[in-house]
Amino acid sequence: MLNSMANSLINETSPYLLQHAQNPVNWYPWTPVALELAVKEDKPILLSIGYAACHWCHVMEHESFEDQATADIMNRHFVCIKVDREERPDLDKIYQTAYQMLNQKPGGWPLNIFLSPEDHTPFFAGTYFPPDDRYGMPPFKIILERIIEHFKSHRTQLRQQNQQIKAAFDGMTGNKIASKAILLTPEPIERAAIALQDSFDSVHGGFGGAPKFPHPTKLERCIRYAYFCDDENTASQLLEMCRFTLDKMSEGGLNDHVGGGFYRYSTDVFWMIPHFEKMLYDNAQLIPLYLDAARVCGETQMNEVADQTCAWVCREMQSTDGGFFSSLDADSEAQEGRFYVWQTEEIQGLVSPLQWKLLQSRYGLRGKPNFEGSWHLHAKKSIRSIAEDYGLDEETAGAEIRQSLELLHDSRSKRIRPGLDDKILTSWNGMMIAAMAQAADVLGKIEYIQSAEQSLTFIRNHLWDGKRLKATAREGKSQLNAYLDDYVLLATGIFELLKVRWSADDMQMLMQLLESVLEHFEDSENGGFFFTSDDHEHLLSRIKPGSDDAIPSGNGIAAQLLIQLGHLVGEQRYLDAAEKTLRAMWQDINNYPIGHGSLLSALESFFYPPEIVILRGEASKLERWRGLARQYIRPNLIVLAIPADAEDLPAFLASKVAPDDGVIAYPCRGTACHPAITDIDEFRDYIEQ
């Protein structure tokens, strides 16, 4: 039942929308009712897009959307629509692009954009607006009055501008045509490596200045290019860039030293003070990076970082039904970071005198605190160096520090926690399924496989009908047609699970996901994949995104999967669709390679087809053979261990017959298959090549 003081958001499930349900603004969700009302009353739409963990979204809500005078202006002149960008990435991608067109710079959140009522074309856009003269901007109320005045007095001019914007959107989609005349080359891969080296911060790690983001796709590019390139100096430099950055992030304040998990980004170049929100998708991308770096860079402590991150996810970010939650807010008790920071006396009261000395050295807890009168933990000295300073062995010093952090964690758990966005997004769950599967494999922890399987079970039960997906679920309600990212990121998660343990049901689901992508998302004429399905709501534009954002491009992931599965199951349609995608995206890849890391990985797979090893045999013996292969980081190596009694295999896999006794390996490189191997020492020699 509607609260008498509530607006139309009260019946939504998104925590972000529900945060605004008691605003005096007469908010609507994005629905036909709201869109038709704008036409009927000839009012422009004020579309406000944000998400639950967004700090500046909270600030603007408190300053403006909870203010009755501001709400009166909004309600009188506009149809006001609130959108959770995590539920509706389709709308967010369109209107963030529109913001860039109108302002010639990147946008962000909150995004407040004003649309013509008849066709939803934007004519003015901004992000955060202050309630008074601040940051060189007039008050939000003044901006609103000016916008409505301009809307009423310049309708003809606005219609002309709208036509230009729509033409620009049409051009963005129309230019992506998979011409046969396009010659694909590895050259953008090489230029991306140069760009990474040029933008690398050799002092603090990472790429660019503050605010400093983890950029997982760039770090993954370092590892992949280092493997494929022929120049040993370049390879070692890129690996060192990756190792150094990951080390700086995990030692710095971007990592939660007390509870595990990474925050969204660092506000400074030192990785010291983060923006304190924790997003599922960031951690899902960082876990595999730390696992890979531990092996290729010989940094075994990075396995501990991945382990701590996985443990945090299982402990705090997984529902009892199995799905992974979306995010933790930056704020608690109306202050950013309050849950995570410490007073000196508080720490001293929790740990032993020796532990305090070690913590003081480790985190530099002397002098003026580093965050608004409190300490946020940011490692200053290595445990090895501290052990030497105090005449301890490294193992003892490490154990004392770990125990003291556990004491801090126990105490912190009694604080008022940041807000949890407990909606379950299919795409982000797919990413975390992949991360947990890889962590289980490398770390040998069965609980992470169980965590991944529980998430997949949730998706099967609540978001999958056997052919099509829903995008989001919360409190028993599943809704919204799934997007390209949902299909391909979930497919990636399932594929990673299959590499760890075989399941005929999972293989069948993986194949159906790819078939649905080809049927409902592919631009079969021009190549590439639309972000929305062919039966999705009609919007201002049906975009075909190629560049990586906070998560990898759906087109890049789709192309990678189609190449891998095309070779794995012998399906030429998959390989053709992947090649058409690369051709359709070629102009963008070539113009700005560093922004298209996931498509570059697909391009690598195109030129360096996957090495596939199918293992068949007794289940009890398969693991030893698979264990040999997992010791090596080869980006294009796919190993599937399929028990002898497995049924319902795709035809190509079914042709790899199991022996009567023992294990047999069927190795293939691209389209060329090699003689089967039945001796484990011979298999070891093959893998080590």
XYZ file of C-alpha atoms in Angstrom:
689
model
C 0.000 0.000 0.000
C 1.239 3.513 -0.848
C 2.331 5.636 2.081
C 0.453 8.957 1.979
C 3.817 10.744 1.872
C 5.424 8.413 -0.656
C 5.800 8.851 -4.393
C 5.491 6.247 -7.143
C 8.867 4.672 -6.358
C 7.458 3.024 -3.230
C 6.473 -0.131 -5.143
C 9.891 -0.611 -6.769
C 12.438 -3.202 -5.635
C 15.647 -1.263 -6.349
C 17.208 -0.046 -3.073
C 18.298 3.110 -4.898
C 14.774 3.928 -6.034
C 13.373 3.094 -2.614
C 15.838 5.566 -1.069
C 13.940 8.269 -2.970
C 10.426 6.975 -2.336
C 9.802 9.421 0.516
C 11.159 12.494 -1.297
C 8.681 15.346 -1.824
C 9.622 15.114 -5.504
C 6.876 13.267 -7.364
C 9.288 10.687 -8.771
C 8.201 8.033 -11.257
C 10.124 4.973 -12.391
C 10.834 4.732 -16.131
C 7.463 3.347 -17.245
C 4.941 4.000 -20.028
C 2.772 5.796 -17.459
C 5.439 8.425 -16.790
C 6.441 8.773 -20.445
C 2.819 9.211 -21.551
C 2.223 11.757 -18.794
C 5.048 13.913 -20.155
C 3.403 13.943 -23.586
C -0.065 14.585 -22.191
C 1.061 17.534 -20.057
C 3.737 18.660 -22.557
C 6.364 18.767 -19.846
C 10.033 17.945 -20.287
C 11.310 14.874 -18.484
C 13.870 15.323 -15.729
C 15.668 11.983 -15.829
C 17.902 11.408 -12.806
C 20.178 8.350 -12.914
C 22.279 7.027 -10.035
C 22.881 3.985 -7.863
C 22.620 3.027 -4.222
C 26.326 3.217 -3.319
C 26.865 6.600 -5.019
C 28.049 9.209 -2.487
C 27.188 12.283 -4.548
C 23.781 10.814 -5.324
C 23.122 10.820 -1.576
C 24.429 14.368 -1.261
C 22.160 15.707 -3.997
C 19.175 13.861 -2.600
C 19.693 15.404 0.837
C 20.400 18.890 -0.483
C 17.824 19.140 -3.264
C 15.416 16.218 -3.594
C 14.460 16.326 0.094
C 13.984 20.106 -0.090
C 10.330 21.078 -0.469
C 11.021 24.311 -2.373
C 13.170 22.493 -4.938
C 10.631 19.672 -5.185
C 7.843 22.185 -5.868
C 9.698 23.536 -8.897
C 10.457 20.044 -10.155
C 6.870 18.847 -9.720
C 5.365 21.957 -11.311
C 7.469 22.016 -14.469
C 8.764 18.491 -15.098
C 7.841 14.842 -15.133
C 10.537 13.504 -12.831
C 11.878 9.993 -13.447
C 14.391 8.147 -11.254
C 16.482 5.313 -12.709
C 18.867 2.865 -11.048
C 21.717 2.682 -13.555
C 22.558 -0.859 -12.396
C 19.051 -2.079 -13.258
C 18.823 -0.040 -16.450
C 22.316 0.091 -17.980
C 20.567 0.465 -21.347
C 19.245 3.890 -20.374
C 22.462 4.822 -18.605
C 24.651 4.011 -21.610
C 22.437 6.048 -23.930
C 22.206 9.121 -21.729
C 25.829 9.071 -20.560
C 26.726 9.134 -24.263
C 24.276 12.002 -24.753
C 25.901 13.876 -21.866
C 29.255 13.620 -23.651
C 27.694 14.908 -26.871
C 26.153 17.902 -25.104
C 29.076 18.752 -22.817
C 32.130 17.406 -24.676
C 33.419 15.614 -21.577
C 32.722 12.369 -19.696
C 29.744 12.235 -17.381
C 29.163 10.397 -14.131
C 26.619 9.984 -11.374
C 24.260 11.367 -10.429
C 23.340 12.079 -14.040
C 20.539 14.657 -14.343
C 19.430 15.008 -17.918
C 16.446 16.807 -19.428
C 14.501 15.144 -22.246
C 11.934 16.304 -24.764
C 8.590 14.683 -23.889
C 7.696 13.449 -27.380
C 10.841 11.467 -28.271
C 12.999 11.436 -25.097
C 15.878 13.210 -26.828
C 18.092 15.086 -24.339
C 18.541 18.854 -24.641
C 20.434 19.660 -21.417
C 22.536 17.483 -19.119
C 24.547 17.746 -15.924
C 25.768 15.616 -13.062
C 25.723 16.926 -9.497
C 24.038 20.317 -9.065
C 24.553 22.200 -5.766
C 21.665 23.823 -3.870
C 23.454 27.203 -3.756
C 26.250 29.081 -5.538
C 29.085 26.566 -5.372
C 31.768 25.024 -7.606
C 31.190 27.799 -10.148
C 27.567 26.722 -10.698
C 24.309 28.518 -9.868
C 21.820 26.880 -7.468
C 19.854 23.891 -8.767
C 16.564 25.810 -8.363
C 17.851 28.565 -10.657
C 19.017 26.000 -13.209
C 15.579 24.389 -13.202
C 13.863 27.737 -13.797
C 16.209 28.571 -16.663
C 15.737 25.172 -18.291
C 11.943 25.361 -18.283
C 12.059 28.925 -19.614
C 14.367 27.834 -22.434
C 12.193 24.795 -23.168
C 9.082 26.928 -23.550
C 10.632 29.709 -25.620
C 12.951 27.744 -27.932
C 10.942 24.699 -29.025
C 11.860 25.020 -32.710
C 15.560 25.359 -31.909
C 15.383 22.374 -29.529
C 13.725 20.213 -32.186
C 16.580 20.999 -34.571
C 19.132 20.142 -31.879
C 17.273 16.904 -31.168
C 17.517 15.903 -34.816
C 21.282 16.428 -34.700
C 21.617 14.319 -31.576
C 19.521 11.494 -33.022
C 21.566 11.616 -36.221
C 24.741 11.347 -34.148
C 23.380 8.259 -32.385
C 22.372 6.719 -35.718
C 25.860 7.386 -37.048
C 27.506 5.721 -34.063
C 25.571 2.511 -34.682
C 25.609 2.643 -38.465
C 29.385 3.024 -38.765
C 29.968 -0.379 -37.188
C 29.733 -2.452 -40.366
C 31.689 -5.679 -40.816
C 33.126 -4.914 -44.235
C 35.006 -7.759 -45.904
C 37.433 -5.121 -47.172
C 38.678 -4.538 -43.620
C 42.032 -6.192 -42.994
C 42.357 -7.311 -39.385
C 45.907 -7.009 -38.062
C 47.574 -7.346 -34.633
C 48.867 -3.771 -34.883
C 46.351 -2.210 -32.415
C 47.434 -4.777 -29.812
C 50.992 -3.490 -30.088
C 49.897 0.161 -29.924
C 47.838 -0.565 -26.818
C 50.956 -1.944 -25.118
C 52.833 1.263 -25.950
C 49.935 3.363 -24.610
C 49.961 1.373 -21.373
C 53.670 2.024 -20.950
C 53.237 5.737 -21.705
C 50.373 6.226 -19.211
C 51.882 4.114 -16.439
C 52.632 5.789 -13.103
C 56.062 4.356 -12.348
C 56.138 5.934 -8.885
C 52.796 4.834 -7.472
C 51.509 2.278 -9.959
C 48.359 2.378 -12.007
C 47.518 4.525 -15.001
C 47.008 8.271 -14.961
C 46.478 10.556 -11.985
C 43.877 11.079 -9.302
C 41.202 9.907 -8.968
C 42.922 6.596 -9.615
C 40.884 3.550 -10.626
C 42.092 -0.079 -10.671
C 41.465 -0.477 -14.445
C 41.393 -4.315 -14.399
C 41.106 -4.613 -18.195
C 44.366 -2.667 -18.591
C 46.167 -4.857 -16.066
C 44.830 -7.970 -17.783
C 46.125 -6.550 -21.061
C 49.616 -6.331 -19.526
C 49.561 -10.036 -18.652
C 48.107 -11.156 -21.981
C 50.407 -9.063 -24.144
C 53.436 -10.169 -22.155
C 52.578 -13.765 -23.033
C 52.019 -13.231 -26.745
C 54.723 -10.680 -27.603
C 58.160 -11.749 -28.850
C 60.140 -8.984 -27.137
C 61.333 -10.239 -23.752
C 62.147 -6.730 -22.506
C 58.645 -5.484 -23.306
C 57.102 -8.580 -21.745
C 59.055 -8.204 -18.519
C 58.260 -4.493 -18.345
C 54.523 -5.070 -18.737
C 54.520 -7.825 -16.126
C 56.407 -5.548 -13.736
C 53.862 -2.785 -14.351
C 51.079 -5.204 -13.461
C 52.886 -6.618 -10.424
C 53.841 -3.183 -9.107
C 50.299 -1.813 -9.509
C 48.628 -4.794 -7.876
C 51.092 -4.611 -5.010
C 50.490 -0.885 -4.498
C 46.717 -1.389 -4.554
C 46.691 -4.286 -2.098
C 49.190 -2.630 0.267
C 47.421 0.707 -0.042
C 44.121 2.003 1.219
C 42.211 0.762 -1.810
C 42.241 -2.633 -0.096
C 40.322 -3.223 3.137
C 43.144 -4.602 5.291
C 40.758 -5.437 8.110
C 37.887 -7.150 6.308
C 39.019 -7.860 2.759
C 37.664 -6.559 -0.518
C 38.585 -3.539 -2.634
C 36.945 -0.130 -2.652
C 35.846 1.616 -5.841
C 38.793 3.960 -6.470
C 41.469 6.060 -4.797
C 40.911 9.794 -4.420
C 44.687 10.378 -4.519
C 47.623 9.107 -6.578
C 49.034 7.131 -3.623
C 46.196 4.575 -3.386
C 45.787 5.854 0.193
C 42.280 7.277 0.660
C 39.557 5.538 -1.332
C 36.020 6.365 -2.164
C 34.717 3.803 0.293
C 31.985 2.070 -1.687
C 32.624 -1.591 -2.516
C 31.279 -2.899 -5.809
C 30.847 -6.568 -6.662
C 32.105 -6.096 -10.215
C 35.411 -4.494 -9.169
C 36.230 -7.359 -6.852
C 35.121 -9.961 -9.401
C 37.700 -8.584 -11.854
C 40.514 -8.138 -9.333
C 40.388 -11.661 -7.882
C 41.542 -13.383 -11.123
C 44.197 -10.704 -11.669
C 45.784 -11.366 -8.287
C 45.619 -15.124 -8.875
C 47.302 -14.810 -12.273
C 49.931 -12.363 -11.032
C 50.804 -14.692 -8.168
C 51.879 -17.268 -10.751
C 53.329 -15.243 -13.620
C 55.150 -12.775 -11.348
C 56.103 -15.221 -8.597
C 54.290 -13.138 -5.959
C 52.662 -15.814 -3.820
C 51.321 -13.266 -1.307
C 48.933 -12.116 -4.028
C 47.096 -15.415 -3.579
C 46.418 -14.275 -0.011
C 44.915 -11.028 -1.304
C 42.620 -12.964 -3.640
C 41.724 -15.351 -0.824
C 40.843 -12.508 1.551
C 38.714 -10.878 -1.139
C 36.840 -14.125 -1.828
C 36.306 -14.665 1.889
C 34.796 -11.166 2.194
C 32.462 -11.860 -0.742
C 31.259 -15.142 0.772
C 30.839 -13.606 4.200
C 29.188 -10.289 3.355
C 28.043 -10.279 -0.270
C 26.215 -13.575 -0.788
C 22.563 -14.126 0.038
C 21.273 -17.194 1.820
C 19.635 -18.119 -1.503
C 23.010 -18.014 -3.247
C 22.948 -14.833 -5.333
C 25.676 -12.223 -4.894
C 24.619 -8.751 -3.755
C 25.594 -5.656 -5.739
C 27.415 -3.215 -3.467
C 28.153 -1.727 -0.070
C 27.634 1.989 0.401
C 30.503 4.382 1.047
C 28.543 6.024 3.860
C 27.355 4.954 7.285
C 25.844 7.176 9.937
C 25.735 9.891 7.240
C 29.540 9.994 6.939
C 31.707 8.582 4.200
C 34.109 5.899 5.416
C 32.972 6.046 9.057
C 32.607 2.256 9.264
C 36.204 1.667 8.145
C 38.356 4.273 9.928
C 40.017 4.283 13.358
C 41.174 6.409 16.236
C 44.638 5.637 17.640
C 43.316 5.011 21.151
C 40.697 2.634 19.806
C 43.306 0.432 18.129
C 45.609 0.497 21.167
C 42.756 -0.667 23.354
C 42.152 -3.743 21.207
C 45.646 -5.171 20.653
C 48.685 -6.165 22.686
C 51.630 -3.748 23.148
C 53.711 -5.736 20.642
C 50.874 -5.819 18.141
C 50.413 -2.063 18.508
C 54.100 -1.462 17.746
C 53.895 -3.694 14.678
C 50.682 -2.048 13.448
C 52.134 1.400 14.071
C 55.126 0.538 11.895
C 53.119 -1.295 9.263
C 50.527 1.465 8.764
C 52.482 4.572 9.806
C 50.117 5.391 12.671
C 52.050 8.426 13.865
C 51.400 12.144 13.646
C 48.322 13.594 11.993
C 45.684 11.009 10.915
C 45.273 10.625 7.166
C 41.475 10.886 6.801
C 39.390 13.638 8.397
C 40.817 13.171 11.882
C 40.863 9.367 11.730
C 43.172 6.687 10.376
C 42.450 4.658 7.290
C 44.880 1.749 7.078
C 47.449 2.123 4.312
C 50.604 0.029 4.547
C 53.838 2.019 4.792
C 56.317 -0.811 5.423
C 56.451 -4.456 4.385
C 56.080 -7.191 6.979
C 59.590 -8.388 6.146
C 61.046 -4.954 6.918
C 59.080 -4.682 10.158
C 60.254 -8.120 11.266
C 63.859 -7.033 10.761
C 63.268 -3.812 12.731
C 61.962 -5.721 15.748
C 64.251 -8.739 15.559
C 61.415 -11.132 14.695
C 61.166 -13.753 11.999
C 58.810 -12.793 9.184
C 56.315 -15.557 9.975
C 55.947 -14.416 13.596
C 55.553 -10.749 12.666
C 52.979 -11.659 10.017
C 51.015 -13.829 12.438
C 50.901 -11.037 15.036
C 49.706 -8.505 12.483
C 47.063 -10.884 11.128
C 45.785 -11.593 14.648
C 45.600 -7.882 15.440
C 43.625 -7.236 12.245
C 41.211 -9.988 13.268
C 40.722 -8.208 16.593
C 39.993 -4.986 14.725
C 37.569 -6.834 12.470
C 35.687 -8.273 15.443
C 35.379 -4.813 16.944
C 34.407 -3.179 13.636
C 31.638 -5.709 13.082
C 29.778 -4.144 16.025
C 29.581 -0.751 14.296
C 26.626 0.468 12.269
C 27.233 -1.009 8.833
C 27.138 0.803 5.478
C 24.004 0.336 3.428
C 23.809 -2.842 1.370
C 22.374 -2.857 -2.137
C 20.999 -6.369 -2.006
C 19.633 -6.633 -5.523
C 21.133 -9.494 -7.519
C 22.314 -8.642 -11.018
C 22.817 -11.459 -13.504
C 25.858 -9.923 -15.194
C 27.769 -9.166 -11.995
C 26.937 -12.601 -10.622
C 28.373 -14.112 -13.795
C 31.611 -12.228 -13.195
C 31.844 -13.384 -9.587
C 31.027 -16.989 -10.541
C 34.049 -16.879 -12.861
C 36.241 -15.359 -10.151
C 35.189 -17.892 -7.503
C 35.741 -20.813 -9.876
C 39.272 -19.636 -10.636
C 40.007 -18.993 -6.958
C 38.788 -22.462 -6.008
C 41.042 -23.974 -8.656
C 44.209 -22.069 -7.725
C 43.733 -21.985 -3.953
C 42.245 -25.473 -3.652
C 39.264 -24.249 -1.629
C 36.065 -26.198 -2.201
C 34.001 -23.495 -0.487
C 34.611 -21.138 -3.394
C 33.325 -23.693 -5.895
C 30.279 -24.095 -3.663
C 29.829 -20.323 -3.591
C 29.936 -20.140 -7.400
C 27.511 -23.038 -7.761
C 25.082 -21.482 -5.284
C 25.006 -18.295 -7.342
C 24.408 -20.253 -10.548
C 21.627 -22.213 -8.851
C 19.988 -18.931 -7.831
C 20.128 -17.697 -11.415
C 18.678 -20.957 -12.717
C 15.836 -20.819 -10.205
C 14.977 -17.126 -10.427
C 16.386 -15.509 -13.587
C 16.451 -18.194 -16.302
C 13.589 -19.871 -18.145
C 15.720 -22.256 -20.204
C 16.271 -19.842 -23.083
C 16.084 -16.270 -21.816
C 17.367 -14.357 -18.801
C 16.073 -11.626 -16.550
C 18.506 -8.898 -15.508
C 17.807 -8.446 -11.806
C 16.122 -9.992 -8.779
C 15.287 -8.801 -5.294
C 12.907 -9.991 -2.588
C 11.395 -12.692 -4.765
C 10.781 -10.466 -7.802
C 12.746 -11.019 -11.009
C 12.394 -8.436 -13.739
C 13.689 -6.637 -16.830
C 14.807 -8.241 -20.069
C 18.451 -9.175 -19.690
C 21.110 -7.274 -21.605
C 24.035 -8.482 -23.697
C 26.325 -8.248 -20.656
C 24.056 -10.545 -18.666
C 24.259 -13.303 -21.259
C 27.951 -13.162 -22.062
C 29.264 -12.566 -18.526
C 27.113 -15.375 -17.149
C 28.314 -17.598 -19.997
C 31.901 -16.742 -19.046
C 31.221 -17.697 -15.432
C 29.756 -21.036 -16.462
C 32.694 -21.692 -18.781
C 35.148 -21.085 -15.921
C 33.180 -23.494 -13.743
C 33.329 -26.131 -16.472
C 37.112 -25.800 -16.563
C 37.194 -26.734 -12.879
C 34.574 -29.504 -12.855
C 32.374 -30.990 -15.551
C 28.585 -30.619 -15.627
C 26.449 -31.581 -18.610
C 23.685 -29.238 -17.402
C 26.108 -26.329 -17.241
C 27.419 -27.077 -20.726
C 23.893 -27.179 -22.077
C 23.082 -23.838 -20.417
C 26.273 -22.287 -21.794
C 25.407 -23.326 -25.329
C 21.846 -22.045 -24.996
C 23.094 -18.676 -23.716
C 25.261 -18.294 -26.815
C 22.412 -19.318 -29.088
C 20.185 -16.696 -27.441
C 22.883 -14.073 -27.959
C 23.067 -14.909 -31.669
C 19.289 -14.991 -32.047
C 18.330 -11.862 -30.127
C 21.361 -9.550 -29.967
C 23.438 -10.027 -33.119
C 23.418 -7.471 -35.886
C 23.510 -10.235 -38.474
C 23.764 -7.768 -41.356
C 26.493 -5.434 -40.118
C 28.230 -7.500 -37.437
C 28.578 -7.059 -33.708
C 26.004 -7.226 -30.947
C 23.483 -4.718 -29.685
C 23.328 -4.065 -25.958
C 19.578 -4.773 -25.934
C 17.650 -7.679 -27.403
C 15.430 -7.547 -30.485
C 12.306 -7.651 -28.293
C 13.475 -4.939 -25.879
C 11.631 -1.696 -25.245
C 12.192 0.835 -28.036
C 14.600 3.526 -26.824
C 16.306 6.574 -28.273
C 19.067 4.390 -29.704
C 19.924 0.693 -29.911
C 23.614 0.976 -29.202
C 26.396 -1.451 -29.980
C 29.061 -0.702 -27.332
C 32.640 -1.765 -27.950
C 34.750 0.099 -25.411
C 35.345 -1.137 -21.889
C 33.775 0.767 -19.023
C 33.900 -0.283 -15.379
C 33.259 -3.769 -16.737
C 34.499 -5.250 -20.028
C 32.607 -4.610 -23.245
C 29.849 -7.108 -23.975
C 30.989 -7.220 -27.596
C 34.536 -8.025 -26.520
C 33.414 -10.788 -24.160
C 31.001 -12.170 -26.778
C 33.741 -12.319 -29.412
C 36.154 -14.049 -27.012
C 33.569 -16.643 -26.021
C 32.494 -17.325 -29.586
C 36.083 -17.920 -30.687
C 36.791 -20.223 -27.739
C 33.544 -22.180 -27.995
C 33.658 -22.177 -31.780
C 36.936 -24.066 -31.666
C 35.910 -26.177 -28.676
C 32.711 -27.570 -30.186
C 33.557 -27.114 -33.865
C 30.847 -24.516 -34.561
C 31.728 -22.325 -37.550
C 28.757 -20.002 -36.937
C 30.391 -18.882 -33.697
C 33.723 -18.179 -35.380
C 32.036 -16.239 -38.183
C 30.046 -14.109 -35.727
C 33.209 -13.317 -33.753
C 35.101 -12.280 -36.872
C 32.202 -10.078 -38.008
C 32.222 -8.433 -34.588
C 35.903 -7.602 -34.867
C 35.377 -6.208 -38.356
C 32.377 -4.146 -37.242
C 34.334 -2.718 -34.300
C 37.610 -2.357 -36.201
C 37.486 1.403 -36.695
C 36.956 2.004 -32.964
C 39.609 -0.553 -31.999
C 42.106 0.967 -34.410
C 41.393 4.556 -33.370
C 41.652 3.938 -29.620
C 43.079 0.486 -28.859
C 43.723 1.097 -25.152
C 39.994 1.661 -24.554
C 39.044 -1.675 -26.152
C 40.968 -4.199 -24.070
C 38.364 -6.957 -24.187
C 38.076 -6.650 -27.973
C 41.889 -6.745 -28.189
C 41.788 -10.025 -26.267
C 39.321 -11.326 -28.841
C 41.619 -10.098 -31.597
C 44.498 -12.030 -29.991
C 42.329 -15.134 -29.919
C 41.568 -14.564 -33.604
C 45.283 -14.516 -34.503
C 46.356 -17.044 -31.842
C 43.532 -19.603 -31.731
C 43.036 -21.415 -28.429
C 44.971 -24.497 -27.423
C 42.360 -27.034 -26.359
C 42.956 -30.151 -24.336
C 40.070 -32.539 -23.730
C 40.780 -35.030 -20.956
C 38.636 -38.152 -20.780
C 38.873 -40.965 -18.275
C 38.168 -42.099 -14.745
C 37.032 -39.238 -12.551
C 39.424 -40.247 -9.782
C 42.424 -39.883 -12.111
C 41.392 -36.880 -14.180
C 42.251 -34.311 -11.514
C 45.953 -35.160 -11.506
C 46.157 -34.549 -15.245
C 44.140 -31.342 -15.063
C 46.290 -30.195 -12.145
C 49.374 -30.322 -14.341
C 47.825 -27.963 -16.868
C 46.529 -25.415 -14.348
C 50.087 -24.645 -13.182
C 50.704 -22.651 -16.370
C 49.260 -19.254 -17.239
C 48.501 -19.487 -20.932
C 45.701 -17.090 -21.921
C 44.702 -19.277 -24.876
C 44.827 -22.666 -23.095
C 41.488 -24.400 -22.431
C 41.465 -27.678 -20.538
C 38.248 -29.620 -19.914
C 38.299 -32.778 -17.830
C 35.255 -34.876 -18.769
C 34.572 -38.105 -16.857
C 34.237 -41.293 -18.874
C 30.581 -41.700 -17.908
C 29.563 -38.154 -18.925
C 26.469 -38.018 -21.121
C 24.747 -35.510 -23.423
C 27.995 -34.155 -24.843
C 28.102 -31.884 -27.900
C 29.081 -33.906 -30.957
C 32.661 -32.654 -31.119
C 33.306 -33.483 -27.448
C 31.497 -36.826 -27.741
C 33.987 -37.805 -30.431
C 36.744 -37.678 -27.821
C 36.158 -41.205 -26.559
C 37.195 -42.188 -23.043
C 39.588 -45.163 -22.611
C 38.624 -48.368 -20.849
C 41.184 -47.569 -18.178
C 43.208 -44.491 -17.165
C 43.102 -41.088 -18.848
C 43.534 -39.890 -22.407
C 44.306 -36.331 -23.532
C 43.136 -34.973 -26.899
C 45.190 -31.833 -27.686
C 44.300 -29.368 -30.445
C 45.776 -26.022 -31.436
C 43.319 -23.962 -33.425
C 41.989 -26.171 -36.192
C 44.841 -28.684 -35.984
C 44.509 -31.688 -33.679
C 47.520 -33.617 -32.424
C 47.886 -37.297 -31.554
C 46.142 -38.367 -28.382
C 48.300 -38.750 -25.247
C 47.871 -41.564 -22.724
C 51.085 -41.202 -20.718
C 51.098 -38.532 -18.003
C 54.813 -37.771 -18.423
C 54.276 -37.232 -22.126
C 51.348 -34.979 -21.262
C 53.570 -32.994 -18.901
C 56.085 -32.509 -21.709
C 53.318 -31.313 -24.032
C 51.971 -28.788 -21.524
C 55.443 -27.419 -20.813
C 56.110 -26.644 -24.493
